[in-house]
XYZ file of C-alpha atoms in Angstrom:
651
model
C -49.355 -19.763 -16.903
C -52.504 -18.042 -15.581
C -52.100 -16.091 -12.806
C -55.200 -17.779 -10.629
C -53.117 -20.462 -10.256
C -50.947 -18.861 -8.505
C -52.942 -16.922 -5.614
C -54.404 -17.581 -2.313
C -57.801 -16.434 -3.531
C -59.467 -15.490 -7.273
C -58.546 -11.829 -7.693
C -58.944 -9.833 -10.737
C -56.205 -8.352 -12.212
C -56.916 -4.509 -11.972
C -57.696 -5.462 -8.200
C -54.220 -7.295 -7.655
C -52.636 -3.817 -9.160
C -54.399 -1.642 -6.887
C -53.634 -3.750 -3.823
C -49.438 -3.277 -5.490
C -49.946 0.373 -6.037
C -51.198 0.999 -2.510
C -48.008 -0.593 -1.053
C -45.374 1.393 -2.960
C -43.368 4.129 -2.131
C -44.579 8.012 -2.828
C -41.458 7.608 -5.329
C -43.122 11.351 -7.036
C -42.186 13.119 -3.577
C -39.211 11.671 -3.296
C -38.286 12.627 -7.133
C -40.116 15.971 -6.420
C -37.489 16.687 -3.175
C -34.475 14.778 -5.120
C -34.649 17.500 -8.120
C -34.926 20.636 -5.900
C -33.212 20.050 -3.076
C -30.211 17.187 -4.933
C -29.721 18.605 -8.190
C -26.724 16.777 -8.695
C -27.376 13.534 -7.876
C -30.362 14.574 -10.004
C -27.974 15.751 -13.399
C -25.798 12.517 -12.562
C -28.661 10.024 -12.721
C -29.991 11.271 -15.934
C -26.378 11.368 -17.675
C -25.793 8.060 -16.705
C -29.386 6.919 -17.396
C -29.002 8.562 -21.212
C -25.725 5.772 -21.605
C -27.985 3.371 -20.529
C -30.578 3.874 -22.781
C -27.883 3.594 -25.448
C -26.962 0.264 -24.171
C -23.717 1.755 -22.908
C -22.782 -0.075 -19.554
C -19.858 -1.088 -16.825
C -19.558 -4.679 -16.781
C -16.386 -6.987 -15.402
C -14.611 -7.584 -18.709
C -15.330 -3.971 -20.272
C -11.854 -2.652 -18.682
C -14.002 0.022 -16.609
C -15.361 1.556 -19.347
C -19.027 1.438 -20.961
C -19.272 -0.640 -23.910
C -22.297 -1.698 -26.041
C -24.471 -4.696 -24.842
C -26.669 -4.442 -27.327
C -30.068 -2.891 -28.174
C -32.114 -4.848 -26.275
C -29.206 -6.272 -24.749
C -27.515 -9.406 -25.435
C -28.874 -11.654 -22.884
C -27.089 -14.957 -23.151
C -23.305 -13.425 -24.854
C -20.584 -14.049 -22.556
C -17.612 -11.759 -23.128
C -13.898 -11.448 -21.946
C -13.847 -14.715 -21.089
C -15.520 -13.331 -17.851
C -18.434 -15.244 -16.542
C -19.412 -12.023 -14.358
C -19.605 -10.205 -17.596
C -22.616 -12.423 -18.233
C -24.102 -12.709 -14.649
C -24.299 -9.198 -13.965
C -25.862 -8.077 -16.972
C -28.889 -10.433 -16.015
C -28.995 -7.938 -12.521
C -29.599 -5.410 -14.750
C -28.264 -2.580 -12.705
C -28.498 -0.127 -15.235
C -32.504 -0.510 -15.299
C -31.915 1.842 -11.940
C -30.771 5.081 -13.147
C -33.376 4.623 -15.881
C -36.139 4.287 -13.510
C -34.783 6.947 -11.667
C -34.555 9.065 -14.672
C -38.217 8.472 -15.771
C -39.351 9.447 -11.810
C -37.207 12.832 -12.314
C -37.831 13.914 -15.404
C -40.904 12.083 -16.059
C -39.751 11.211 -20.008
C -41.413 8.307 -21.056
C -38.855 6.958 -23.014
C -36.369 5.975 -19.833
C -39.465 3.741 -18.384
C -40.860 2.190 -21.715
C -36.856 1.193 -22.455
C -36.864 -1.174 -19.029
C -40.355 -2.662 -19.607
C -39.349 -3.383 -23.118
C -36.032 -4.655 -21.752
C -37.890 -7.037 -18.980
C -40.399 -8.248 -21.354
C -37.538 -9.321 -24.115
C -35.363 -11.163 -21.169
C -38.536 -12.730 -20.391
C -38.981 -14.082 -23.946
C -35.398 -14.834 -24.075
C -34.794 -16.358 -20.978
C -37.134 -19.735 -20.683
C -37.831 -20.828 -17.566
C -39.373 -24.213 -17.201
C -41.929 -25.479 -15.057
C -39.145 -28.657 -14.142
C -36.199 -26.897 -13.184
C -36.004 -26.583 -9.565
C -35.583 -30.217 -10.252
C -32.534 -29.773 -12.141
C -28.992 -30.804 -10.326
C -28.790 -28.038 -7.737
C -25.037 -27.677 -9.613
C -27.056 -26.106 -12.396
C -27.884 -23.140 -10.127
C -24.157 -22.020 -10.368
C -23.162 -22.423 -13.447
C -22.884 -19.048 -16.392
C -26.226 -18.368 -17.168
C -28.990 -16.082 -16.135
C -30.655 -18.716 -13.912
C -27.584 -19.003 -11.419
C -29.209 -18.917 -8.127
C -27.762 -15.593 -6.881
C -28.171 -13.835 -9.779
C -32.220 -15.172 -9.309
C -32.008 -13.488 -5.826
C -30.499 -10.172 -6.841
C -32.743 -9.197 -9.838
C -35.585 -10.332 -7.094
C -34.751 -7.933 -4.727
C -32.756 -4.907 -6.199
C -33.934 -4.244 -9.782
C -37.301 -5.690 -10.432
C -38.645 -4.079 -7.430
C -37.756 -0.840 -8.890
C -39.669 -1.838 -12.075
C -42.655 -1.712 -9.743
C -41.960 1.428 -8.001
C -41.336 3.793 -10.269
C -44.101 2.801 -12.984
C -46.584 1.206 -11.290
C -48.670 3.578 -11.177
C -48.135 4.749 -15.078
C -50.228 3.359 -18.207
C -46.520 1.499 -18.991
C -47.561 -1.068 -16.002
C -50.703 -2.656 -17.575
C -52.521 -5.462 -16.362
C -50.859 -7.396 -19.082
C -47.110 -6.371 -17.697
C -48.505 -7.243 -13.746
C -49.456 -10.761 -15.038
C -46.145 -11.142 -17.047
C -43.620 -9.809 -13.951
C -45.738 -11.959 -11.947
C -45.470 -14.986 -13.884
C -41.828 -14.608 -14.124
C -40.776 -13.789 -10.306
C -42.964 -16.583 -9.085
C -40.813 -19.071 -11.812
C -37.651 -17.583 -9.888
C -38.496 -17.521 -6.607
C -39.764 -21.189 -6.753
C -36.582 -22.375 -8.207
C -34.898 -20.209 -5.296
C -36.751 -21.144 -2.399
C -35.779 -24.899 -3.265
C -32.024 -24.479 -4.796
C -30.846 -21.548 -2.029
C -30.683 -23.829 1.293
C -29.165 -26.659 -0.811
C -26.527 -24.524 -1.981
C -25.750 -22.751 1.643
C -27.202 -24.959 4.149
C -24.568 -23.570 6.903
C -26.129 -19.860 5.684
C -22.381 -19.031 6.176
C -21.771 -17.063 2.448
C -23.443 -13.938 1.202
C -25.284 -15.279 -1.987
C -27.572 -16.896 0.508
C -28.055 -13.629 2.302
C -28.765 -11.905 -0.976
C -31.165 -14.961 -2.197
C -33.298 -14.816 0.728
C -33.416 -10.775 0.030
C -34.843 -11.601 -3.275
C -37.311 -14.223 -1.381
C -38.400 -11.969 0.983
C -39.095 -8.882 -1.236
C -40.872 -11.257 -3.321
C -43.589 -12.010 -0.417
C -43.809 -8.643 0.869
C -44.712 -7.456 -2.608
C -47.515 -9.825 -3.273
C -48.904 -11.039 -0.508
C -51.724 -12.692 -2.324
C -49.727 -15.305 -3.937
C -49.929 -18.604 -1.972
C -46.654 -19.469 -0.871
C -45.993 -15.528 0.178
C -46.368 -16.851 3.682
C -44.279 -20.016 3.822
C -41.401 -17.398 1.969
C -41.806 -14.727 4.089
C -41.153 -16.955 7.227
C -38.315 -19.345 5.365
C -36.475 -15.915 4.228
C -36.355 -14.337 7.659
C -35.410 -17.261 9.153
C -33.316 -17.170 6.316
C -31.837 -13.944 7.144
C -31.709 -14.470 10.967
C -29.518 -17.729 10.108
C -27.170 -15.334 8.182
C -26.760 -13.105 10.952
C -25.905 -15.897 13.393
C -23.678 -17.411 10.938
C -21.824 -14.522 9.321
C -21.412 -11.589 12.171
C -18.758 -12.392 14.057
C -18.655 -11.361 17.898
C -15.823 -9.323 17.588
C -17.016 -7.621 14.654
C -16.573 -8.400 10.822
C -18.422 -10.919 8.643
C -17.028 -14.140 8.505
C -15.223 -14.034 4.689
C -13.371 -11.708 5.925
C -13.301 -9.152 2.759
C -13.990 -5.098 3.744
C -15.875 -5.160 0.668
C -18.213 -7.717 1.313
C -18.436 -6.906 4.915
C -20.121 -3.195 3.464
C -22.032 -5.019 1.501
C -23.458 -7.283 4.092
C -24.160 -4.207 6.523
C -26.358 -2.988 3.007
C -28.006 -6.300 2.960
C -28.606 -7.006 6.780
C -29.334 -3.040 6.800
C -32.192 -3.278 4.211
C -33.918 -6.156 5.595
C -34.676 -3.976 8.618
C -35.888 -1.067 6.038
C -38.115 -3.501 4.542
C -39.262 -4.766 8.207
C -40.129 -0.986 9.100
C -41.844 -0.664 5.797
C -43.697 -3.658 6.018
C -44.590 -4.060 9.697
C -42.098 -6.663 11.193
C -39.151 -7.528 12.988
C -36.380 -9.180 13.366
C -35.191 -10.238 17.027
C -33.221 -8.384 19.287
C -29.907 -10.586 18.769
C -30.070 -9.464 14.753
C -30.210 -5.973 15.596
C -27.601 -6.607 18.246
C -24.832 -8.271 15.956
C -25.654 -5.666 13.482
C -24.838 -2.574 15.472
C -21.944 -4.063 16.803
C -20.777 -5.091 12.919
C -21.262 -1.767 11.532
C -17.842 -0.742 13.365
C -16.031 -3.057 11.081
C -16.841 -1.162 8.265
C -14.699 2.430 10.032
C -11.551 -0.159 11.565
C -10.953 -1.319 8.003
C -11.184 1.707 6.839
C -7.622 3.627 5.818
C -7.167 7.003 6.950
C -7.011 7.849 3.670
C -10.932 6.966 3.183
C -10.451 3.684 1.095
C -11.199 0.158 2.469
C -8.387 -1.929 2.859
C -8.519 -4.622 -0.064
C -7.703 -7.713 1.342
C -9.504 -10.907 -0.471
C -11.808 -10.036 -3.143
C -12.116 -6.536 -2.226
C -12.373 -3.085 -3.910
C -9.949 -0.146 -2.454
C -12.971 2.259 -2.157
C -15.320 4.108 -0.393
C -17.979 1.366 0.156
C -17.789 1.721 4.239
C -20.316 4.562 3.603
C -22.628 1.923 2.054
C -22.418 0.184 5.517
C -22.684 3.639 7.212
C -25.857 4.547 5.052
C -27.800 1.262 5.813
C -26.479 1.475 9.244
C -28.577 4.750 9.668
C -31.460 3.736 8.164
C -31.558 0.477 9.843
C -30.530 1.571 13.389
C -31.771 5.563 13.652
C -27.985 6.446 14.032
C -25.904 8.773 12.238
C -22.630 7.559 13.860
C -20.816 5.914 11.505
C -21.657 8.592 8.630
C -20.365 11.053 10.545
C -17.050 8.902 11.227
C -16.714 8.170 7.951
C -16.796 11.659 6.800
C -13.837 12.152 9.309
C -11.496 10.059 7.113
C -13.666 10.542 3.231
C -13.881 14.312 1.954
C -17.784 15.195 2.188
C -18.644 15.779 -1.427
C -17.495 11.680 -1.905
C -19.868 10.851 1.431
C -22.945 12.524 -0.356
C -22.107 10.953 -3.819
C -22.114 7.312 -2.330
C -25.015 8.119 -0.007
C -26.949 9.361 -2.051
C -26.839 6.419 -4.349
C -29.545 4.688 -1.751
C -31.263 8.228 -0.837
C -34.476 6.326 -3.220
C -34.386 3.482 -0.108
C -34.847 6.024 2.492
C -37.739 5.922 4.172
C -37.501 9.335 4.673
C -35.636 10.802 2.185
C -35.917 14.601 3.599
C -34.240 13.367 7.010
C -31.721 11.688 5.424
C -30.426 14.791 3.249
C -30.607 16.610 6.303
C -28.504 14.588 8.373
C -26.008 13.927 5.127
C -25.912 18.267 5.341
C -25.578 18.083 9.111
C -22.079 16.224 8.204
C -20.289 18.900 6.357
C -17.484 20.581 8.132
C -18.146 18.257 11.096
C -15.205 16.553 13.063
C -16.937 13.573 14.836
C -15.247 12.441 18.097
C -14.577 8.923 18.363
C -14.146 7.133 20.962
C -13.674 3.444 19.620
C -10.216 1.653 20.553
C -7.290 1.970 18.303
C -6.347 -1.556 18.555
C -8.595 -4.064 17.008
C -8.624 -7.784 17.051
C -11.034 -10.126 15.152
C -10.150 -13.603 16.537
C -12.704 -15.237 14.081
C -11.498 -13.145 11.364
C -7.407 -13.613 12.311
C -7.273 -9.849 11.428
C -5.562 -6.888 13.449
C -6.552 -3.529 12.538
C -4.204 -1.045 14.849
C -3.974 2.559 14.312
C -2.539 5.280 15.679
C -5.953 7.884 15.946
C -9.010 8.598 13.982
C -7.579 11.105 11.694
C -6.812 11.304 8.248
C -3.073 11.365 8.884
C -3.273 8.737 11.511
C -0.783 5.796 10.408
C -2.910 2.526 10.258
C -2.071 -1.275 9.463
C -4.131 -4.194 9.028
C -2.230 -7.884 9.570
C -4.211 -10.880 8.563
C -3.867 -14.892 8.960
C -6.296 -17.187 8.316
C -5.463 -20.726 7.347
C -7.301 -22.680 6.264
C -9.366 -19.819 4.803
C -12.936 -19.505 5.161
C -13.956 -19.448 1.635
C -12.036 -18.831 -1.664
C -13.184 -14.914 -1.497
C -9.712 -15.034 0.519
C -6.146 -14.579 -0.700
C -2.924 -16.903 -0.354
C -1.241 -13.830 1.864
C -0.809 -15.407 5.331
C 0.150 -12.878 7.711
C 0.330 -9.984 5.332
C -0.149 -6.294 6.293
C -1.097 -3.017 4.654
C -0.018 0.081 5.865
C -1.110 3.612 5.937
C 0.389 6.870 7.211
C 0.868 10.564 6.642
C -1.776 10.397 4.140
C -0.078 8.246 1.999
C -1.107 4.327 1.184
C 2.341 2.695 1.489
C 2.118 -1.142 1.900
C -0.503 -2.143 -0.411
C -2.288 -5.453 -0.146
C -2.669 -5.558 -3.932
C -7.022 -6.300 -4.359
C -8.560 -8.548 -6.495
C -8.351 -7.094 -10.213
C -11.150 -9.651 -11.537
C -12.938 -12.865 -10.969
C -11.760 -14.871 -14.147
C -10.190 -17.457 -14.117
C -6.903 -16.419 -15.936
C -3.403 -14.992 -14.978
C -4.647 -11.820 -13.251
C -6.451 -13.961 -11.140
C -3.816 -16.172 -9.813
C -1.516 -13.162 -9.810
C -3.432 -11.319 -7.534
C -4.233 -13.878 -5.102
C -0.333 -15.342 -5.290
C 1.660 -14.990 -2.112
C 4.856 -13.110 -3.766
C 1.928 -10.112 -4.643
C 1.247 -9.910 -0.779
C 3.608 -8.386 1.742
C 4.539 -11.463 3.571
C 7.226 -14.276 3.841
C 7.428 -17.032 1.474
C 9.592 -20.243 1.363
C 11.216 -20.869 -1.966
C 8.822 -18.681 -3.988
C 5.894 -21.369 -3.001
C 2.661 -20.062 -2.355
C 1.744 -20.338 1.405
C -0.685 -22.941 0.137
C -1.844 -24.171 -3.372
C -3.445 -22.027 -6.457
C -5.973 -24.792 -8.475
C -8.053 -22.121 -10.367
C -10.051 -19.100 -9.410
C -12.345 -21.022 -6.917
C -10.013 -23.137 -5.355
C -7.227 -24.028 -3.542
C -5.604 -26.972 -2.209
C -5.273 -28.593 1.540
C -3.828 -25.752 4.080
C -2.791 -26.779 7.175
C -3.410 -24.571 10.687
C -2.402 -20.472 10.624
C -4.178 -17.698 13.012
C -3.365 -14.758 15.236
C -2.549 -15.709 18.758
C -1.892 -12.079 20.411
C -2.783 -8.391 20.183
C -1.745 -6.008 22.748
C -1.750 -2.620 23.287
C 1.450 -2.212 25.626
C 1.536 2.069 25.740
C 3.794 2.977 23.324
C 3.666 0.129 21.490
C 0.792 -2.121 20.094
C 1.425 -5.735 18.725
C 0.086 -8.588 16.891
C 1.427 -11.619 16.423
C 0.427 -14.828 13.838
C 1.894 -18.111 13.412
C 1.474 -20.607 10.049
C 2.101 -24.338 9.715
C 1.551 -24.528 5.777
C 5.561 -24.390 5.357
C 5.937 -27.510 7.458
C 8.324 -28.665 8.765
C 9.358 -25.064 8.775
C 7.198 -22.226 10.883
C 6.937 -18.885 10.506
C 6.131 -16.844 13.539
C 5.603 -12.602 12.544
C 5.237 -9.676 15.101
C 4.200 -6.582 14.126
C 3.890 -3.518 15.851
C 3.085 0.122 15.761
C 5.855 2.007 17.871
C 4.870 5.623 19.537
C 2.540 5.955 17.025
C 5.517 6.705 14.264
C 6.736 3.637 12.507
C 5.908 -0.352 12.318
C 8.478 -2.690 13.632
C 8.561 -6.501 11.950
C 9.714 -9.315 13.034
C 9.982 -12.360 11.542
C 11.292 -15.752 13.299
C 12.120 -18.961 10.828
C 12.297 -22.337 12.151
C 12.975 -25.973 10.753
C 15.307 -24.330 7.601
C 17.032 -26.775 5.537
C 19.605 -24.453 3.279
C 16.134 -23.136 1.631
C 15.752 -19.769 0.265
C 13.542 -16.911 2.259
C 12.143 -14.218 0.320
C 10.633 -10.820 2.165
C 7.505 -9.071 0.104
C 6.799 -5.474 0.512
C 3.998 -4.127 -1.926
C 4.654 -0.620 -1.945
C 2.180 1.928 -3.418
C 5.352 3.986 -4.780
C 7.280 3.896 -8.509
C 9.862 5.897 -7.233
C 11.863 3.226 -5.129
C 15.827 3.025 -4.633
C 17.625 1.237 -3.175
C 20.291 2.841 -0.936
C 23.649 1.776 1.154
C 21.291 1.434 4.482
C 17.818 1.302 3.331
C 14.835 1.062 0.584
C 13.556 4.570 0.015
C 9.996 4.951 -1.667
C 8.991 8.288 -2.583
C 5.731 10.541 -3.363
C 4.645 14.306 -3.518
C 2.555 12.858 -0.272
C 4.723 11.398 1.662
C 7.880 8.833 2.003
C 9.018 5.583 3.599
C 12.267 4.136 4.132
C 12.790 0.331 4.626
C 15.745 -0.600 7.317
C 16.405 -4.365 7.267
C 18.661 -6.577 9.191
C 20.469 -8.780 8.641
C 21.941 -7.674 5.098
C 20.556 -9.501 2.303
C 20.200 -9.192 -1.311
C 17.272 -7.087 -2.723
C 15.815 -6.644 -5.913
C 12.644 -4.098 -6.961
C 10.060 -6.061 -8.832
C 7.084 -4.759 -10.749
C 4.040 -4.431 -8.774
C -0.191 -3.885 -9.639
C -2.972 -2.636 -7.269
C -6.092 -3.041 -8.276
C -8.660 -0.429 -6.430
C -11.662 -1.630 -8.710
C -12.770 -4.129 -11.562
C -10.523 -4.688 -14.390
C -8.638 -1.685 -13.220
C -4.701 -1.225 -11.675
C -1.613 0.876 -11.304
C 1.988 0.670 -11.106
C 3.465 -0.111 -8.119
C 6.783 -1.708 -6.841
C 7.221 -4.866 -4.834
C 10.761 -4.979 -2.456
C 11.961 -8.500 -2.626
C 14.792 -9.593 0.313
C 15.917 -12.847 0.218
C 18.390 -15.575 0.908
C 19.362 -18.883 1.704
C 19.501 -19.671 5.559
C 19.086 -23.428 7.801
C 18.174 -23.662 11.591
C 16.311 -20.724 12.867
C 16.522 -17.362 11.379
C 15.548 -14.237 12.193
C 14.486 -10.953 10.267
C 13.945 -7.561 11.450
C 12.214 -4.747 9.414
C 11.676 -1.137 10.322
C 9.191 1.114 8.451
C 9.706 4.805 9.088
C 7.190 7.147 7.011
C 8.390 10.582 6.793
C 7.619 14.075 4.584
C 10.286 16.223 3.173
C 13.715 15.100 2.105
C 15.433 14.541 5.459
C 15.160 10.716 6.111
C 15.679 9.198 9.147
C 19.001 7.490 9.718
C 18.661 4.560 11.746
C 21.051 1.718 12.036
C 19.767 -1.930 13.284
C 22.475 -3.703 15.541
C 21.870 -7.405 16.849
C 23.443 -7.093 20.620
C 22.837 -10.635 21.165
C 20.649 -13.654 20.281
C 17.203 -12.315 19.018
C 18.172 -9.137 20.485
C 18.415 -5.697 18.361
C 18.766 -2.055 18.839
C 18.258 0.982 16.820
C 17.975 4.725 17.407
C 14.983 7.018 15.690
C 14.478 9.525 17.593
C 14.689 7.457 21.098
C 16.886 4.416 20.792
C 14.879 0.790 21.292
C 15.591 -2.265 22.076
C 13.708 -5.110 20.226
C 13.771 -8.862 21.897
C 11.929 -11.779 19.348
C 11.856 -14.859 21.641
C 9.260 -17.139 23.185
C 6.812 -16.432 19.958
C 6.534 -12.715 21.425
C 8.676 -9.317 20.275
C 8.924 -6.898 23.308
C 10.007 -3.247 22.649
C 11.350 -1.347 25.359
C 13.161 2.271 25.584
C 16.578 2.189 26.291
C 18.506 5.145 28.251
């Protein structure tokens, strides 16, 4: 394909790459402040960058450790039965710490690798001039063509390719007209596959597509369509923000981890805007600030998101913290992160986007400002997403704060979700204690379903049936209605409480609440039983777990927790897995109670973390119908009726 064909205007070659070269970044500053003033992020990028050049990479499938993809890599092998194995090798991630290598050290051999790499995908990858024709079901099936995978190269890697050698003899005219050639292919496939695929703009691929449109355009202006993309991917993107930021807070899957990653994506459309000399409207940059807080509620005091859905247990808030800076001038949530994630672990993850900063001095700066810093914060301890169905309440902003997150959403919003209707996770004392268990992988094998079952989820289940029905990875049968209908804060005591229908004719009503700001109180209500079996889940991140006379006792060099439950039932401890990344999990235990009831029934549970080896006795005594007491510390007196649990004091 000649490249005339595909500008606004005939335009030599060695004038198109001066008109690129004059829009890039001053990437030998940047490299120049990076090596003196980051040394190592500097040492890291070039260790890393060395595997790569081996052919030595991450992927899903690899276990979490780097395995050989081949030299150039294996474009079209699937492995591990893991179709992610495949798509995210065609991102080709690992061309970034190469390119960053070459711009630090200046060693030829990092930069020829990736255009050598690019120009063998190209050869190996066709790319006809019919597909965007092709049944838009094509565009997400396993192969490097799947539409997001089209929209991710086009705005996170190639890019890259561009600014760090194109100003070197590696970018010759002959490599401009070849990356051309090849990005326009993509993006015309995108710009016609993308709204067919998402035309509510409700999911993140289409987010990350119109990224890769939108980079595209701002890049070469000259092509002829840059124009009609530019304006379909803000629109684009300004669709996305009406139809994925909720108005409490949270994107609408619903997952911490792609939440961060949104605030990344939103965040870097604005850095592009600033860079290129646009905007988006004031509503955008209005949902987006008020977003960014989602990213410290679902946060654990211990500095790891919460993993519900398909979510990693990590530090990715700071990615939304990072992009929330850049985007919005404001160092808030970095600094609250670093209340809750030790410094050196703020820098690290920062500094992975420190080449994005506009200002890359400023930004170390700040990130140096942080250290040592307690950052008041003023933000609510009781948080309620009613689009979301999720309850974040916490006891303060501290690392020792106890925390729990309680979640119900049925029917789901997309399959990124879990089958754990109203299940919590708990932190306190330091110490992760109820675990919701993460996602482990995307194939679709027995991990899979394991980690999205119900019984792996700290909830109620009737029967051992999942809340609703596992059919494969990416789907799930009918589910009938489920939400959070209350969250108070009530002074020394702060409730939520979630209903679901999916057991009908049976309903399940759960309180759950966070009593003078020392344990969690449960209640669970039962109705429409038919001599069925009830089974209690608790996913406790503990493998030392006994069960005593009066009470489950999980212990840690960090901290404990002891389980009071009433009435009496039978319990058994079941293996457990949390997965805090790809591929990658750890032992756990899972508390099963259970037993056969009809009519109504009732369950109360009482979760008392504590340090040392003096547990706290505490007795639960039903006084009369849905009525309980118990002494710890103050004696309380718990009444479940009229779908509410009240706490009060008693003398």
């Amino acid at each position: 394909m000649n490249i005339q064909a595909l500008l606004k205007e005939p335009i030599s070659t060695r004038e198109l790459l001066a008109n690129l070269q004059s829009r890039l970044e001053p990437m030998k500053l940047k490299s120049a402040y990076i090596s003196e003033h980051m040394p190592e992020l500097a040492r890291e990028t070039i260790a890393n960058a060395e595997e790569a050049y081996k052919g030595m990479i991450i992927l899903p499938g690899t276990g979490g450790v780097r395995e050989f993809v081949g030299n150039p890599p294996c474009w079209l092998e699937r492995r591990h039965n893991d179709n992610e194995f495949l798509w995210q090798l065609n991102r080709m991630t690992h061309w970034q710490e190469m390119l960053e290598a070459y711009s630090l050290t200046r060693d030829d051999k990092y930069g020829r690798k990736v255009i050598e790499e690019m120009l063998d995908w190209m050869e190996t990858v066709e790319i006809h001039e019919d597909m965007a024709d092709y049944p838009v079901g094509y565009f997400s099936q396993c192969h490097p063509l799947r539409a997001l995978e089209l929209g991710i190269r086009c705005y996170k890697t190639w890019p890259l390719v561009l600014e760090h050698l194109g100003h070197t003899d590696m970018f010759t005219e002959e490599v401009l007209e070849k990356y051309l050639v090849a990005v326009y292919k993509q993006i015309k496939i995108l710009r016609k596959v993308s709204p067919l695929l998402w035309p509510k703009a409700d999911h993140n691929h289409f987010l990350m597509e119109c990224l890769g449109i939108l980079t595209t355009a701002l890049y070469f202006p000259e092509l002829k369509e840059a124009e009609e993309w530019k304006s379909f991917a803000i629109d684009g993107i300004e669709r996305c923000v009406s139809a994925q930021l909720t108005e409490d807070g949270g994107q609408i899957e619903g997952c911490p981890s792609y939440h961060n990653g949104c605030m990344f994506w939103f965040g870097l459309a604005v850095v592009l805007a600033k860079r290129f000399h646009f905007q988006f409207s004031d509503r955008y940059m209005e949902l987006l600030r008020k977003n960014m807080d989602y990213s410290i509620y679902s946060l654990r005091p211990t500095g790891k998101c919460v993993p519900i859905g398909d979510s990693y247990a990590n530090h990715l808030a700071v990615l939304g913290a990072v992009y929330g800076y850049m985007a919005l001038d404001d160092p808030i949530w970095l600094g609250l992160a670093a209340n809750l994630i030790d410094y050196q672990l703020i820098v690290q993850e920062a500094s992975k986007h420190v080449w994005r900063a506009l200002d890359v001095k400023k930004l170390h700066d700040d990130l140096r400002a942080l250290q040592d810093k307690q950052v008041e914060c003023v933000k609510l301890t009781t948080f309620w997403n009613r689009t979301l169905h999720q309850a974040i309440i916490r006891s303060g902003w501290d690392s020792k704060a106890l925390s729990f997150l309680f979640t119900c959403r049925s029917p789901v919003q997309n399959e990124h979700a879990h089958i754990d209707l109203m299940s919590f996770d708990f932190t306190a004392l330091g110490k992760n204690m109820v675990c919701d268990p993460g996602f482990f992988c995307f194939r679709d094998d027995e991990d899979r379903r394991q980690f999205k079952s119900t019984n792996f989820h700290s909830t109620l289940l009737i029967d051992e049936r999942d809340h609703f029905e596992y059919l494969g990875s990416w789907k799930y049968g009918p589910q009938k209605p489920g939400g959070i209908y209350n969250v108070e804060d009530r002074g020394f005591y702060q409730v939520a409480s979630a209903y679901h229908l999916n057991y009908e004719p049976v309903v399940h009503h759960r309180h759950i609440a966070l009593v003078d700001d020392h344990m969690l109180v449960i209640a669970d209500q039962v109705e429409g039983l038919d001599q069925q079996d009830v089974e209690r889940y608790f996913h406790l991140d503990f493998t030392e777990v006994e069960v005593g006379s009066d009470a489950i006792i999980a212990t840690s060099d960090i901290a404990n927790l002891a389980i009071y439950s009433y009435p009496s039932e039978e319990v058994n401890l079941l293996p457990g897995r949390l997965s805090d990344g790809n591929d990658v999990a750890r032992a756990a235990t899972r508390v099963r109670f259970h037993g056969k009831q009809s009519g109504t029934a009732t369950y109360l549970t009482v979760l008392v973390p504590y340090k040392g080896d003096q547990r706290p006795v505490l007795d639960i005594r039903l006084t009369d119908a849905g009525c309980y007491e118990f002494n710890c510390g103050d004696s309380y007196q718990v009444i479940v009726n009229d779908k509410d649990m009240t706490i009060r004091k008693v003398n």
